[in-house]
Amino acid sequence: MSNDTRERNRRMNHFDGHDEIWLFGYGSLIWKADFPFLERRPAHIHGWVRRFWQGSHDHRGTPEAPGRVATLVREPEAICHGMAYRIAPEVLGPLDVREKNGYLRELTRLHFDDNGQPASADGLLYLATEDNAAFLGDAPLDAIAAQIALAHGPSGPNRDYLVHLAQALRELGVDDPHVFALAARLPHPAGDDCPQRRQ
Ligand code: BEZ
């Protein structure tokens, strides 16, 4: 399935002329910062919730058996916590490639969760909306968890994405009922012989 967003992202020029940009991560960017950054700070944004509603056939699944990864969905009173990275503009090019399967750059206002300065800033995030071809949308939590448990792609098992995200959110002290409910529904991996679980 082709849903390549690289060209549309390249044309987004809101931060042209800036020598640094704040990027808000709410999914794998929280726990997998495999790009150079100048600084990182926990942060939140208003009006969005994190949902495992985006299909992944290029990273955490295949075209035949897509996985599910996080995107954001509008919810007016909600707050979504994540990690903000201060990056050089040239870092966006490789990220556009990594996130090319339906994610578009979106402007956002970030509010930092530490006591540092500035307290807030304009920035970017990557958003997959319902009009992209890989969007899967809502489903019962049991069905989403079952899909994640089975899917596997070039970046590894889909379950690892969910487990790492849940762990990173716990470490940040963030309560995310959607993510934690999905993680709790994952069957234990084969070969897991934890004695408590055998009782
Ligand atoms: C994120 O962590 O914010 C993210 C990662 C991949 C695609 C889109 C967003």
Short mmCIF file of N, CA, C and O and ligand atoms in Angstrom, two decimals, residues 24-30 70 98-99 103 126 161, ligand 1:
data_model
loop_
_atom_site.label_atom_id
_atom_site.label_comp_id
_atom_site.label_asym_id
_atom_site.label_seq_id
_atom_site.Cartn_x
_atom_site.Cartn_y
_atom_site.Cartn_z
N PHE A 24 7.47 17.01 19.17
CA PHE A 24 6.77 16.29 20.23
C PHE A 24 6.60 14.83 19.84
O PHE A 24 6.01 14.52 18.79
N GLY A 25 7.07 13.92 20.68
CA GLY A 25 6.91 12.48 20.44
C GLY A 25 5.90 11.90 21.41
O GLY A 25 5.96 12.16 22.61
N TYR A 26 4.99 11.10 20.87
CA TYR A 26 3.96 10.48 21.72
C TYR A 26 3.92 8.97 21.56
O TYR A 26 3.16 8.28 22.24
N GLY A 27 4.71 8.44 20.63
CA GLY A 27 4.72 7.00 20.36
C GLY A 27 6.14 6.48 20.50
O GLY A 27 6.79 6.66 21.54
N SER A 28 6.63 5.88 19.41
CA SER A 28 7.98 5.30 19.49
C SER A 28 9.04 6.36 19.75
O SER A 28 10.11 6.05 20.27
N LEU A 29 8.74 7.61 19.41
CA LEU A 29 9.75 8.65 19.65
C LEU A 29 10.01 8.84 21.14
O LEU A 29 11.05 9.36 21.52
N ILE A 30 9.10 8.41 21.99
CA ILE A 30 9.34 8.53 23.44
C ILE A 30 10.48 7.61 23.86
O ILE A 30 11.36 7.99 24.63
N ALA A 70 0.72 3.96 17.24
CA ALA A 70 -0.01 5.09 17.83
C ALA A 70 -0.18 6.25 16.85
O ALA A 70 0.70 6.53 16.04
N ARG A 98 11.42 7.85 7.95
CA ARG A 98 11.04 6.81 8.93
C ARG A 98 9.52 6.76 9.12
O ARG A 98 8.94 5.71 9.29
N GLU A 99 8.87 7.93 9.09
CA GLU A 99 7.43 7.99 9.38
C GLU A 99 6.60 8.25 8.13
O GLU A 99 5.57 8.91 8.19
N TYR A 103 2.02 9.50 8.02
CA TYR A 103 2.16 10.55 9.03
C TYR A 103 2.55 11.88 8.39
O TYR A 103 3.52 11.95 7.64
N TYR A 126 4.15 14.35 14.44
CA TYR A 126 3.74 13.56 13.27
C TYR A 126 2.37 12.96 13.57
O TYR A 126 2.20 12.28 14.57
N TYR A 161 6.64 -2.76 20.55
CA TYR A 161 6.31 -1.33 20.46
C TYR A 161 5.37 -0.95 21.61
O TYR A 161 5.59 0.04 22.31
C1 BEZ B 1 5.84 9.66 17.85
O1 BEZ B 1 6.42 8.96 18.67
O2 BEZ B 1 5.43 10.78 18.13
C2 BEZ B 1 5.64 9.15 16.50
C3 BEZ B 1 6.39 8.11 16.05
C4 BEZ B 1 6.19 7.60 14.81
C5 BEZ B 1 5.23 8.16 14.00
C6 BEZ B 1 4.49 9.21 14.45
C7 BEZ B 1 4.68 9.71 15.70
#
